[in-house]
Amino acid sequence: EVLPPVEEGVPRWMTELHTYADGDFWLSTKLAVDQVRGYPELPLPVLVDSFLTVAVSAAGFHQQVLMPPACVFHQFHPQGTMPQRVAATVTQEHTSNFIGNVTTMLRTRVPIIVNDEDWGYAQHSFEETVVTS
């Protein structure tokens, strides 16, 4: 197998990240997610999972792909009109920006933080319910 050349300064493990449907099962430490302020809150139906994977890797965390006998079962769901939604919402500019941002993170090893400090539900309080059996 011939591997593509790696840009100087980019570790090989960062160029071999699994980013195809990587959000179907994404497990991480709280520290890693907090460091990049969670999933980037972008108005796109795709690319967000891969952006998060690269950002966390750029922050210094290593991806571990679980191989057999470990397994994850994915619930089948029809894609519906996903290709049409992607075509209608993801422009060439989105794609170019994504590629540029990911390349920059890989090269500099610095995550691009999209969300502000109030990301997610930081300003909300939720009632906790404890369920016992």
PDB file of N, CA, C and O in Angstrom, residues 4 7 10 32-33 45 50 67 69 77 90 117-118 132:
ATOM      1  N   PRO A   4      -0.168   8.410   0.732  1.00  0.00           N
ATOM      2  CA  PRO A   4       0.161   9.728   0.182  1.00  0.00           C
ATOM      3  C   PRO A   4       1.179  10.423   1.073  1.00  0.00           C
ATOM      4  O   PRO A   4       1.277  10.125   2.263  1.00  0.00           O
ATOM      5  N   GLU A   7       2.221  16.141   4.766  1.00  0.00           N
ATOM      6  CA  GLU A   7       2.778  17.488   4.818  1.00  0.00           C
ATOM      7  C   GLU A   7       3.712  17.585   6.017  1.00  0.00           C
ATOM      8  O   GLU A   7       3.432  17.045   7.094  1.00  0.00           O
ATOM      9  N   VAL A  10       2.852  17.531  10.008  1.00  0.00           N
ATOM     10  CA  VAL A  10       1.558  16.919  10.307  1.00  0.00           C
ATOM     11  C   VAL A  10       1.786  15.444  10.622  1.00  0.00           C
ATOM     12  O   VAL A  10       2.268  14.697   9.773  1.00  0.00           O
ATOM     13  N   ALA A  32     -12.137  16.715  26.165  1.00  0.00           N
ATOM     14  CA  ALA A  32     -11.934  16.952  24.733  1.00  0.00           C
ATOM     15  C   ALA A  32     -13.067  17.793  24.153  1.00  0.00           C
ATOM     16  O   ALA A  32     -12.826  18.745  23.410  1.00  0.00           O
ATOM     17  N   VAL A  33     -14.291  17.464  24.504  1.00  0.00           N
ATOM     18  CA  VAL A  33     -15.444  18.198  23.980  1.00  0.00           C
ATOM     19  C   VAL A  33     -15.450  19.628  24.517  1.00  0.00           C
ATOM     20  O   VAL A  33     -15.701  20.582  23.778  1.00  0.00           O
ATOM     21  N   PRO A  45     -26.382  20.482   7.156  1.00  0.00           N
ATOM     22  CA  PRO A  45     -26.822  19.118   7.461  1.00  0.00           C
ATOM     23  C   PRO A  45     -25.682  18.096   7.404  1.00  0.00           C
ATOM     24  O   PRO A  45     -25.893  16.939   7.733  1.00  0.00           O
ATOM     25  N   SER A  50     -17.367  15.636  11.010  1.00  0.00           N
ATOM     26  CA  SER A  50     -15.962  15.584  10.602  1.00  0.00           C
ATOM     27  C   SER A  50     -15.188  16.787  11.112  1.00  0.00           C
ATOM     28  O   SER A  50     -14.029  16.669  11.513  1.00  0.00           O
ATOM     29  N   MET A  67     -12.116  -1.899  16.217  1.00  0.00           N
ATOM     30  CA  MET A  67     -12.224  -2.937  15.193  1.00  0.00           C
ATOM     31  C   MET A  67     -12.813  -4.196  15.822  1.00  0.00           C
ATOM     32  O   MET A  67     -12.848  -4.326  17.045  1.00  0.00           O
ATOM     33  N   PRO A  69     -13.280  -7.599  17.572  1.00  0.00           N
ATOM     34  CA  PRO A  69     -14.665  -8.002  17.828  1.00  0.00           C
ATOM     35  C   PRO A  69     -15.547  -6.891  18.400  1.00  0.00           C
ATOM     36  O   PRO A  69     -16.725  -7.116  18.642  1.00  0.00           O
ATOM     37  N   HIS A  77     -32.053   3.649   8.943  1.00  0.00           N
ATOM     38  CA  HIS A  77     -33.051   4.693   8.731  1.00  0.00           C
ATOM     39  C   HIS A  77     -32.879   5.173   7.300  1.00  0.00           C
ATOM     40  O   HIS A  77     -31.770   5.363   6.832  1.00  0.00           O
ATOM     41  N   VAL A  90     -25.676  23.044   0.922  1.00  0.00           N
ATOM     42  CA  VAL A  90     -24.214  23.078   1.000  1.00  0.00           C
ATOM     43  C   VAL A  90     -23.671  23.587  -0.329  1.00  0.00           C
ATOM     44  O   VAL A  90     -23.747  22.906  -1.341  1.00  0.00           O
ATOM     45  N   GLU A 117     -18.543  31.043  24.194  1.00  0.00           N
ATOM     46  CA  GLU A 117     -18.465  30.418  25.513  1.00  0.00           C
ATOM     47  C   GLU A 117     -19.814  29.976  26.053  1.00  0.00           C
ATOM     48  O   GLU A 117     -19.880  29.234  27.024  1.00  0.00           O
ATOM     49  N   ASP A 118     -20.900  30.423  25.446  1.00  0.00           N
ATOM     50  CA  ASP A 118     -22.239  30.018  25.870  1.00  0.00           C
ATOM     51  C   ASP A 118     -22.792  28.907  24.984  1.00  0.00           C
ATOM     52  O   ASP A 118     -23.999  28.799  24.795  1.00  0.00           O
ATOM     53  N   THR A 132     -35.008   4.966  39.262  1.00  0.00           N
ATOM     54  CA  THR A 132     -34.485   3.770  39.936  1.00  0.00           C
ATOM     55  C   THR A 132     -35.350   2.576  39.560  1.00  0.00           C
ATOM     56  O   THR A 132     -36.518   2.719  39.183  1.00  0.00           O
TER      57      THR A 132
END
